[in-house]
Structures are given as structure tokens and as C-alpha cells.
Tab-separated table of C-alpha atoms in Angstrom:
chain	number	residue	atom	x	y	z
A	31	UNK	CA	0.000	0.000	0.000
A	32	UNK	CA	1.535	3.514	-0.620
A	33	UNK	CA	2.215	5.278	2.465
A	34	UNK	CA	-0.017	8.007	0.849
A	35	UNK	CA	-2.835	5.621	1.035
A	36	UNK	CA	-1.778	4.497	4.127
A	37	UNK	CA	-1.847	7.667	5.900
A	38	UNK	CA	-5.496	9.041	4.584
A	39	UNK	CA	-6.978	5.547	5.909
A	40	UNK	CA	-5.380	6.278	9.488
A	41	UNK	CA	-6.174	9.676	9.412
A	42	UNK	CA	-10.267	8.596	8.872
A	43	UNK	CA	-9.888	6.245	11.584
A	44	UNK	CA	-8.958	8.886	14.067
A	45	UNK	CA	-11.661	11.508	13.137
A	46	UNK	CA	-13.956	8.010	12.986
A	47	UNK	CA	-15.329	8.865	9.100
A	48	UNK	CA	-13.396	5.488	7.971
A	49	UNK	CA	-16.024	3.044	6.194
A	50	UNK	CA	-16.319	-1.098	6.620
A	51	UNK	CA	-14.128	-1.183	3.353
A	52	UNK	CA	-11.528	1.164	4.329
A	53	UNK	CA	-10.880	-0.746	7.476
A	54	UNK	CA	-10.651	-3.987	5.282
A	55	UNK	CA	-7.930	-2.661	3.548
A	56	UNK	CA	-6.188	-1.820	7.043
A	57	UNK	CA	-6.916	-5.113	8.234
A	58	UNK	CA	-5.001	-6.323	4.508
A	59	UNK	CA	-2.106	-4.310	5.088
A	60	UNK	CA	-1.584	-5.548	8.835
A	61	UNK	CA	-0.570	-9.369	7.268
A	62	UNK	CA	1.793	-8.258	4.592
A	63	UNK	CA	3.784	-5.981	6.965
A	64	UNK	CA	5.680	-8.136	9.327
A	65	UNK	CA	8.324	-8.155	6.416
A	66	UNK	CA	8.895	-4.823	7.477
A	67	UNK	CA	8.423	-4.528	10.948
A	68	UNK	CA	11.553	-7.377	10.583
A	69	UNK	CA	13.822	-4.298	8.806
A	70	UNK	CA	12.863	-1.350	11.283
A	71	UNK	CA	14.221	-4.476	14.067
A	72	UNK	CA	17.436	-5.062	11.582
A	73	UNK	CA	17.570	-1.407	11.303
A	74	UNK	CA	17.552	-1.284	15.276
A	75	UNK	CA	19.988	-4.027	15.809
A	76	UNK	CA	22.433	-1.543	17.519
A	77	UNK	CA	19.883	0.132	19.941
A	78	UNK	CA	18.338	-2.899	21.686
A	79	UNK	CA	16.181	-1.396	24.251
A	80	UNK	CA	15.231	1.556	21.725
A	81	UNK	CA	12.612	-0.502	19.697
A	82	UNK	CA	11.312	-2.558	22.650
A	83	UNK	CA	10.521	1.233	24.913
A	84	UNK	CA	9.386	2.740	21.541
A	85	UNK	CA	6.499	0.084	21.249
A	86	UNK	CA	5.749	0.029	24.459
A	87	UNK	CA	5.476	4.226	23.922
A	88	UNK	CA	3.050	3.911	21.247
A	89	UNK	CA	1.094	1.255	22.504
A	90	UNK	CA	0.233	2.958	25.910
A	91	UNK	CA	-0.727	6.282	23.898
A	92	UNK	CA	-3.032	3.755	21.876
A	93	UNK	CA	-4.619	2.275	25.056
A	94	UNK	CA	-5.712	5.729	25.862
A	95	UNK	CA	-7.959	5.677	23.069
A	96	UNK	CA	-9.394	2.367	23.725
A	97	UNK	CA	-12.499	3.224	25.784
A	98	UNK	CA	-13.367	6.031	23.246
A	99	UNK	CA	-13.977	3.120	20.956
A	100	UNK	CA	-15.532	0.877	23.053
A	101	UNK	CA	-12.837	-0.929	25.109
A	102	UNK	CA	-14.564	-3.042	28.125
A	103	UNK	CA	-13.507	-1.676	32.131
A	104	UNK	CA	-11.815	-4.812	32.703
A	105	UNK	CA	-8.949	-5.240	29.850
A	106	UNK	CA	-7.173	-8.139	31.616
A	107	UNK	CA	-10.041	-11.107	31.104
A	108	UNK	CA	-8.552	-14.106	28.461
A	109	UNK	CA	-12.026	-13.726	26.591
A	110	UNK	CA	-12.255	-11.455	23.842
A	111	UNK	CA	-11.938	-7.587	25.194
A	112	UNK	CA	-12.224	-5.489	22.429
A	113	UNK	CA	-15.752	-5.163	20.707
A	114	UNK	CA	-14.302	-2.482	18.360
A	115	UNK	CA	-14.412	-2.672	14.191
A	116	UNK	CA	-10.744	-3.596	14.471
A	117	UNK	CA	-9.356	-6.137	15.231
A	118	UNK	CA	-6.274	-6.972	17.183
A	119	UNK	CA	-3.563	-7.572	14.119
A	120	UNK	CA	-4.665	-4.441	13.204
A	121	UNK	CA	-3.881	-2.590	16.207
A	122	UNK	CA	-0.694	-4.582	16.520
A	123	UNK	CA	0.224	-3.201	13.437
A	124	UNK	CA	-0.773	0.601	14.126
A	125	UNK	CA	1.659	-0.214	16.807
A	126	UNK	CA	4.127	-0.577	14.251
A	127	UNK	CA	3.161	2.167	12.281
A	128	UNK	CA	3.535	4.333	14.819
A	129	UNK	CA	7.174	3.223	15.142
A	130	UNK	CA	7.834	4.387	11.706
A	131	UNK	CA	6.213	7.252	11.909
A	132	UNK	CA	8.131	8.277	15.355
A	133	UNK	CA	11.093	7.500	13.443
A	134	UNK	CA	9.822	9.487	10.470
A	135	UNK	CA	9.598	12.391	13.183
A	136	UNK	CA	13.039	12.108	14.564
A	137	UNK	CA	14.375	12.212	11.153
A	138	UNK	CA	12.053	15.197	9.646
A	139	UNK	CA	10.562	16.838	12.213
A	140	UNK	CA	9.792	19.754	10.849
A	141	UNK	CA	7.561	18.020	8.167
A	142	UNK	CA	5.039	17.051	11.330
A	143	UNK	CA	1.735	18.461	10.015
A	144	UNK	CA	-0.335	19.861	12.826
A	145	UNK	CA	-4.285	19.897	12.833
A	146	UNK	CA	-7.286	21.820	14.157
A	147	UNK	CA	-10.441	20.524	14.942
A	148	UNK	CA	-13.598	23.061	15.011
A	149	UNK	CA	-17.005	21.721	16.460
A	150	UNK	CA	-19.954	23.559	16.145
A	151	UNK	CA	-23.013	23.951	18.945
A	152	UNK	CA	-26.544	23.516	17.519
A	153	UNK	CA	-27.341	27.207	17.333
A	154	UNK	CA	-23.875	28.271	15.925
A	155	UNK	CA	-21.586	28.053	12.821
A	156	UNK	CA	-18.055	29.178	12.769
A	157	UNK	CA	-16.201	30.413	9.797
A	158	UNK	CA	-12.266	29.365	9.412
A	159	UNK	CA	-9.613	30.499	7.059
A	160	UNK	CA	-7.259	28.199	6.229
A	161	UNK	CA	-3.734	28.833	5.199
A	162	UNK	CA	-4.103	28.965	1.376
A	163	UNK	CA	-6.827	31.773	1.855
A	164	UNK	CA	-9.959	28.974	1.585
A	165	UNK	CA	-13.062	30.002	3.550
A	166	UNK	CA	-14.827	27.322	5.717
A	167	UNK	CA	-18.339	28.139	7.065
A	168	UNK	CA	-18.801	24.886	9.704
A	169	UNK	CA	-22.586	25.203	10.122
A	170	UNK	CA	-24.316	23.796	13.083
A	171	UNK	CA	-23.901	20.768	15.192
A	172	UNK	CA	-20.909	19.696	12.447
A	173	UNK	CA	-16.764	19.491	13.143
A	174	UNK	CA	-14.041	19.985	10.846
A	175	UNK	CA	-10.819	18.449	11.011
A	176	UNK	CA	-7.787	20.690	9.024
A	177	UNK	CA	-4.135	21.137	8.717
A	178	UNK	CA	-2.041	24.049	10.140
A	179	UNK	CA	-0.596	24.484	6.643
A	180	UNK	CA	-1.126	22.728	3.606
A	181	UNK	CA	3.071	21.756	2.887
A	182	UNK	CA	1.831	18.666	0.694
A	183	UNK	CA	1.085	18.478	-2.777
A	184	UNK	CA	-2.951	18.076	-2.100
A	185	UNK	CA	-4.769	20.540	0.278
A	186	UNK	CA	-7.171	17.852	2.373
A	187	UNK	CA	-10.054	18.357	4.972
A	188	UNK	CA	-12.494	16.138	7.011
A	189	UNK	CA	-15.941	16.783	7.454
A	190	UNK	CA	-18.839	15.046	9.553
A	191	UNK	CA	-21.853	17.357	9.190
A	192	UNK	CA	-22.020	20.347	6.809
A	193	UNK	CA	-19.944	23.149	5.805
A	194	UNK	CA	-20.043	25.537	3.112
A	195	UNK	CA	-16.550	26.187	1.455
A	196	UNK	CA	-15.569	28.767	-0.825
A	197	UNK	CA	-11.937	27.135	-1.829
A	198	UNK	CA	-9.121	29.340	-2.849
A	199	UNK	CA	-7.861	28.368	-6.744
A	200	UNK	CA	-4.360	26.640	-7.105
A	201	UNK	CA	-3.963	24.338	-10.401
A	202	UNK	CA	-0.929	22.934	-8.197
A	203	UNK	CA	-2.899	21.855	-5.189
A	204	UNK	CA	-6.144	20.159	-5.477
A	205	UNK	CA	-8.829	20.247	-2.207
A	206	UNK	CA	-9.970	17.303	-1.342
A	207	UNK	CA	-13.331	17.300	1.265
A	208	UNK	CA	-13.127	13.122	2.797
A	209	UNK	CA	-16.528	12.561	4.422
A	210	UNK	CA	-17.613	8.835	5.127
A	211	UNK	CA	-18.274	7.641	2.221
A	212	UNK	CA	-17.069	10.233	-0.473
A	213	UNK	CA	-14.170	12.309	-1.175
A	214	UNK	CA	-14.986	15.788	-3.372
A	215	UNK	CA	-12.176	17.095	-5.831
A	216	UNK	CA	-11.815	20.740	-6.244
A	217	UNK	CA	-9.299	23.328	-7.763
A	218	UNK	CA	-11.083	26.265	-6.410
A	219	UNK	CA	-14.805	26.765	-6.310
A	220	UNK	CA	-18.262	27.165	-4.179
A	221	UNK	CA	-19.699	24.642	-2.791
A	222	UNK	CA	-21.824	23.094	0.168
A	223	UNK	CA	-21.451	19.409	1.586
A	224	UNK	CA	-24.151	17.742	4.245
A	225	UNK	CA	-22.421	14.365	5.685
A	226	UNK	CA	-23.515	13.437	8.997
A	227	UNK	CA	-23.018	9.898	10.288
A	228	UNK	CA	-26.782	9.274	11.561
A	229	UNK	CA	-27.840	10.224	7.851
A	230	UNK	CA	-28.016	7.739	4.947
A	231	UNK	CA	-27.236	10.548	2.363
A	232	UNK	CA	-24.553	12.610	1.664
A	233	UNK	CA	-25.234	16.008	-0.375
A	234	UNK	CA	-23.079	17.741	-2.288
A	235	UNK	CA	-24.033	21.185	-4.048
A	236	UNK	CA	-22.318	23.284	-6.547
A	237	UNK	CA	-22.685	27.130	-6.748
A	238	UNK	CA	-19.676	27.835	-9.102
A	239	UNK	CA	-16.717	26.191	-10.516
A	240	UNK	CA	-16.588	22.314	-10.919
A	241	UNK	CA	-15.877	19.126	-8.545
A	242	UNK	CA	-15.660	15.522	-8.895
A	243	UNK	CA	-16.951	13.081	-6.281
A	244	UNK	CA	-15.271	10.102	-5.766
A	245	UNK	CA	-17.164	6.821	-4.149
A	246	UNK	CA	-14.667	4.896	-1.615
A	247	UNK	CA	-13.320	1.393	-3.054
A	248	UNK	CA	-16.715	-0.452	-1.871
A	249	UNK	CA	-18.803	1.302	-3.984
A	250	UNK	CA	-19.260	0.612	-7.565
A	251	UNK	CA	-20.108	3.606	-10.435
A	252	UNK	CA	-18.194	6.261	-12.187
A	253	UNK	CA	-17.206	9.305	-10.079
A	254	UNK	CA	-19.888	12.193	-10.648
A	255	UNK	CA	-18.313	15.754	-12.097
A	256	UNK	CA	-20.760	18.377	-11.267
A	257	UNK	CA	-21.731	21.976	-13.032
A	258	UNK	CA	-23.064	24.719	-11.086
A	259	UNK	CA	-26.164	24.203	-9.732
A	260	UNK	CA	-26.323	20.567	-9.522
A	261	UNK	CA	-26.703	18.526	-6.572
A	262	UNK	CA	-25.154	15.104	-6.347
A	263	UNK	CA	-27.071	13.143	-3.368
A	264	UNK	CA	-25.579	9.688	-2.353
A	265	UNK	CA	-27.044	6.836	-0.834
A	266	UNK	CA	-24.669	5.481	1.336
A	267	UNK	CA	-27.044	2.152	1.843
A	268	UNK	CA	-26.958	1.681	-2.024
A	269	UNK	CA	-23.645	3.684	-3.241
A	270	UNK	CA	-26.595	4.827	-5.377
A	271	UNK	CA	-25.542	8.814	-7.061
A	272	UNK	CA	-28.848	10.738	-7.956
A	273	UNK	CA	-28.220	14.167	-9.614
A	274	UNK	CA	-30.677	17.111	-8.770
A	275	UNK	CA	-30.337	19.939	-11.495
A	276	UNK	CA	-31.528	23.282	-11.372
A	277	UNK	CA	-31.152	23.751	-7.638
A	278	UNK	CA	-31.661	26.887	-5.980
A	279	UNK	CA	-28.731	27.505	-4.464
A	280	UNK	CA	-29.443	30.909	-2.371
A	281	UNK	CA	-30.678	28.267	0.261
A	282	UNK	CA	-27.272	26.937	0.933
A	283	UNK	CA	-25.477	30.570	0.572
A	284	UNK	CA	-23.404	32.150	3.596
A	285	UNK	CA	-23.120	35.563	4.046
A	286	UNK	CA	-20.792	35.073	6.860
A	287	UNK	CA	-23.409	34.675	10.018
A	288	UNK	CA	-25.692	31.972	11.070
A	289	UNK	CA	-28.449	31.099	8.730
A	290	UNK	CA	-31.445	31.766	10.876
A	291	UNK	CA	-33.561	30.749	7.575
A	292	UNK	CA	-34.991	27.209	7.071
A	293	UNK	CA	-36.440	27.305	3.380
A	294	UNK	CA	-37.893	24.295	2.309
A	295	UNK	CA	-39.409	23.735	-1.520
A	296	UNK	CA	-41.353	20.669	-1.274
A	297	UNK	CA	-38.635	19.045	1.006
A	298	UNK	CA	-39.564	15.791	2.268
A	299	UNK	CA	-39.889	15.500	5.598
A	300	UNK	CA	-37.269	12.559	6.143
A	301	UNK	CA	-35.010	15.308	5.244
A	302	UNK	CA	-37.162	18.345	7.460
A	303	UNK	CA	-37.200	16.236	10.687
A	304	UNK	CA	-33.281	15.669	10.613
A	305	UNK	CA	-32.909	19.346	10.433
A	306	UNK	CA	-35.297	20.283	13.300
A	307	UNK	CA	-33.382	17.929	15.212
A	308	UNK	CA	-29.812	18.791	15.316
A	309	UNK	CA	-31.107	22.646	15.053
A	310	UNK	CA	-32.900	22.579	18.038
A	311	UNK	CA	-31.410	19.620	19.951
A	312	UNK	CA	-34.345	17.431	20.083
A	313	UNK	CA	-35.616	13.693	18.898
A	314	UNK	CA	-38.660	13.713	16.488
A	315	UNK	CA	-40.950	10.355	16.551
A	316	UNK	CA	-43.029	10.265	13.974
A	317	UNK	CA	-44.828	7.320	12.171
A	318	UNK	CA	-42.337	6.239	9.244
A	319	UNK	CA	-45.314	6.924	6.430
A	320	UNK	CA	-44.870	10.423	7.209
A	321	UNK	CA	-41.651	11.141	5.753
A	322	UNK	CA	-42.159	10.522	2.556
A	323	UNK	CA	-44.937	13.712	2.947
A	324	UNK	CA	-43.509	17.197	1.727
A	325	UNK	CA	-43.411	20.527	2.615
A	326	UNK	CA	-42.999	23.644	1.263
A	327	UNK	CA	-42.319	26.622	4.141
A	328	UNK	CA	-39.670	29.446	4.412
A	329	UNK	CA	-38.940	28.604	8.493
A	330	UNK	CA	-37.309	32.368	9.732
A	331	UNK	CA	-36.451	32.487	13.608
A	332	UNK	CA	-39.170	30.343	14.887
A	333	UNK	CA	-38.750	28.665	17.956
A	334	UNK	CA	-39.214	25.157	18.176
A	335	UNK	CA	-42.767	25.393	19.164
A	336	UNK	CA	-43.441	27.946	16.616
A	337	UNK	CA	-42.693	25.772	13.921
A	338	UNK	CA	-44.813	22.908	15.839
A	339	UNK	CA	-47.589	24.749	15.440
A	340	UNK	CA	-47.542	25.880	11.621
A	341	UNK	CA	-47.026	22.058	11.116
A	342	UNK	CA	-50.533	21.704	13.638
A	343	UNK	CA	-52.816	24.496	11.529
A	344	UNK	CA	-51.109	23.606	8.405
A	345	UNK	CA	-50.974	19.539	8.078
A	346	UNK	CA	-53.544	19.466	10.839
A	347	UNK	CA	-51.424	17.519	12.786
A	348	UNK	CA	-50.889	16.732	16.754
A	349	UNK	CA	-47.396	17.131	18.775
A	350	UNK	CA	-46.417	16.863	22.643
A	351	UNK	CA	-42.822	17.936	23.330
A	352	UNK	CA	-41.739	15.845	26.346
A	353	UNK	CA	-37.687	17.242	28.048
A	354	UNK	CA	-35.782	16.373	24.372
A	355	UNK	CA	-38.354	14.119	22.649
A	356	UNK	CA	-40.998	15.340	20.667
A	357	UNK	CA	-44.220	13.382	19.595
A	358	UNK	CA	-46.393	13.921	16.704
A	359	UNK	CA	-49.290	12.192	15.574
A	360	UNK	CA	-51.853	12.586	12.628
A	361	UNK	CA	-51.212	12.454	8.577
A	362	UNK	CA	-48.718	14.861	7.602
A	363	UNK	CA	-49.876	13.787	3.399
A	364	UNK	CA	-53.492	15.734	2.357
């Protein structure tokens, strides 16, 4: 595997958007590396306690991140401990990795890229400038993962939720956006992506310019090139790529503050509910036959309850908000 390769899939297992098919590939790479892990030890031969203290570095700053990912309390039972989506070999072998990378460290150090991470409340976006003059808007309840400084030949970000990004041209140094399940290609351009991990699509919109979406190795299709105004929505059940033309993209627009505007044009509600939700912090329940139902409303500053009660004079329908969970009842379809 190239060590390109190699580092995007361990840098989407630590900000957790790495996908079953990703971590099949780190799983593969684990049982053809003990070949090298038998140099670095050649390489070692004079320093015999360095490699033995080095692993034993690494592997305690990996234990730290066990229980994040679901490590039992009690690690020292013989039965299996670890009911994680890797397995052992594999962290064995991000042991390793680590090794090389250490040593990659002492040798270049000043190549070490650095990253921030911005997280968003529910009722707040944050804008970020990167290095290269790219413009970020991280809209609510979303995080962005980013370099210090782009010093490689491709400019890269990670994204679970949505962001609008207004990407600074370079023909040398293509953006790439790595959600989940896609990665999106740019040179410079507008554009908005919507990937969170409790959805089962991923949206990408053009306003200007052109990207190209790339599926992850599981999935089977071409990759999707989009013109302004076209929305590429993916179905990450299916790998299915449905393209929306014609969109109105002043919906999806930042002018630099929050968007206090919820415009919906026949929106289904399967996509309305998810948006009350992480807006306002709450859980909708609502029978499934609903969803499919559609509505058409230009949502401006309401409160929860406002809203709630448009939906109850205009779809004649019933709610009870009860603490975080909110109930609603009746045929949202006339």
C-alpha cells in the first residue's frame, strides 16, 4: 500500500469517518507488513532497548484511546476484550506504524503536520480560514478536522456534518473534502457538503466552478463531475448517485453569520425532521409513512414550538414535546 494511502486511511480512523471497506484494507495491510516490521528491528539491531521502549510508547498512547472506541472496564479477562471494528492484528500493526512514523519524526521533524479541529453547537456556525486563503463556514452541530498548513502536494479536509466552502484556486494543489463515504475534488470553487453519520445521504451542491466526487473502493459507479447548480445526493445504503439539477442555491449561501432561515421547496420530511433535530437539539418520533410527505415553508427564527404549530394548523397535525423528545401524531400527506 503507498504510504499516501496508508496515511489518509489512518487519518479517517482517528476523526472516525473510515467506512467497513476502508478498514478492510487496514486489516489487509496488517498481514503483509511483518516483512517490514523485521527491517525497522534489523535497522535497530544496535539500539536494543530503543525498539522494545518505543512500542511500548506507542502502545500505551493507543490504550488511551481504547475506551473512546468501546474498550470493556476490565482489559485483563482471556475472553475477547475489544468489541471495536478492528481487530487486534490491526492494532498490533498501528503499533508498528507508529514506530515508523516516530522514526519518520526524529528524522524530519519539521515536516510534522499539525491539525485543528472546530465543532460547532446547535445554534452556531463558525467560519475558518485556512492557510491557502480557503473560507470554511462549519454550520451547526458539524466538526471539521484541518491542517495548520497545507506543505503537501494536495490541500485535504475532514468533514462530519455540513460546511459551506468557498476554496481558494491553485492548479498545483487540489482540495480534497473526505466525508464517510465520499471524497470531493476541487481546484477552487463554491460549494456546500451535508455528511452526517446518523444520515443515509450525503449532499453535495455546486454554486460555481466544478468538482468531482469520488465513491470509496466499496462502492461501484463512475465518479460524478458536477456543473453549477447541480446537486449530487448519495445513498450510502446503495452507493446509489442521484443528480438534482436546477437547484436553488441561495438556500445553501453564507453571508458570513448563522443562517437563521430554514427554506424548504417541497422538502420531504425525512429530510425536514433531521434538520429540526440537530437545530434545536431534540428527537422527532413520527410514524415512518410520514416522511415521505412534503413541505414547502420558508422557516425564519421560529422557535421550536413555533414551527410545531404551523405544522398543527397547516398539516392538521398533533405534537407533545416531552424534556428532548418530541411526539407527533396525525397524517402529515393531504
Amino acid at each position: 500500500m503507498k504510504k499516501e494511502r496508508l496515511a489518509l486511511l489512518l487519518e479517517k480512523f482517528e476523526n472516525g469517518t473510515c467506512s467497513e471497506s476502508e478498514r478492510a484494507e487496514l486489516n489487509q495491510w496488517y498481514h503483509s507488513f511483518s516483512q517490514e516490521e523485521r527491517q525497522l528491528e534489523q535497522e535497530l539491531k544496535h539500539y536494543p532497548d530503543f525498539l522494545n521502549t518505543l512500542k511500548l510508547t506507542v502502545w500505551a498512547g493507543i490504550e488511551d484511546k481504547l475506551p473512546a472506541i468501546g474498550e470493556p472496564s476490565e482489559p485483563k479477562r482471556t475472553r475477547r476484550l475489544w468489541a471495536m471494528p478492528f481487530s487486534l492484528p490491526t492494532i498490533a500493526a498501528l503499533v508498528v506504524l507508529g514506530i515508523f512514523l516516530t522514526l519518520a519524526y526524529l528524522k524530519h521533524p519539521a515536516n510534522t503536520i499539525g491539525y485543528y479541529t472546530v465543532t460547532t453547537r446547535l445554534d452556531h456556525q463558525s467560519k475558518v480560514t485556512l492557510s491557502d486563503g480557503s473560507i470554511i463556514w462549519v454550520k451547526p452541530g458539524s466538526t471539521l478536522r484541518y491542517p495548520k498548513s497545507f506543505d503537501s502536494l494536495t490541500r485535504e479536509v475532514f468533514l462530519n456534518g455540513e460546511a459551506y466552502f468557498d476554496v481558494a484556486h491553485d492548479d498545483k494543489k487540489v482540495f480534497l473534502v473526505h466525508t464517510s463515504d465520499i471524497t470531493i475534488k476541487v481546484l477552487g470553487t463554491e460549494f456546500n457538503v451535508r455528511s452526517f453519520k446518523d444520515q443515509e445521504t450525503i449532499e453535495t451542491t455546486l454554486v460555481r466552478g466544478k468538482v468531482q466526487i469520488e465513491r470509496d473502493h466499496s462502492s461501484k459507479g463512475q465518479d460524478v463531475i458536477l456543473a453549477p447548480r447541480e446537486r449530487a445526493v448519495y445513498d450510502k445504503q446503495s452507493g446509489a448517485m442521484d443528480i438534482e439539477q436546477s437547484v436553488d442555491v441561495r438556500t445553501i449561501q453564507n453571508n458570513g453569520s448563522f443562517a437563521q432561515s430554514l427554506v424548504f421547496d417541497e422538502t420531504p420530511f425525512s429530510t425536514v425532521f433531521p434538520l429540526l433535530e440537530k437545530r434545536y437539539g431534540v428527537k422527532i418520533h413520527v410514524e415512518e409513512d410520514n416522511l415521505s410527505c412534503k413541505l414547502t415553508a420558508d422557516v425564519e427564527k421560529e422557535n421550536l414550538e413555533e414551527i410545531l404549530r404551523l405544522l398543527e394548523v397547516s398539516h392538521r397535525i398533533q405534537y407533545r414535546i416531552v424534556g428532548k423528545d418530541v411526539y407527533i401524531t396525525g397524517k402529515l400527506c393531504h
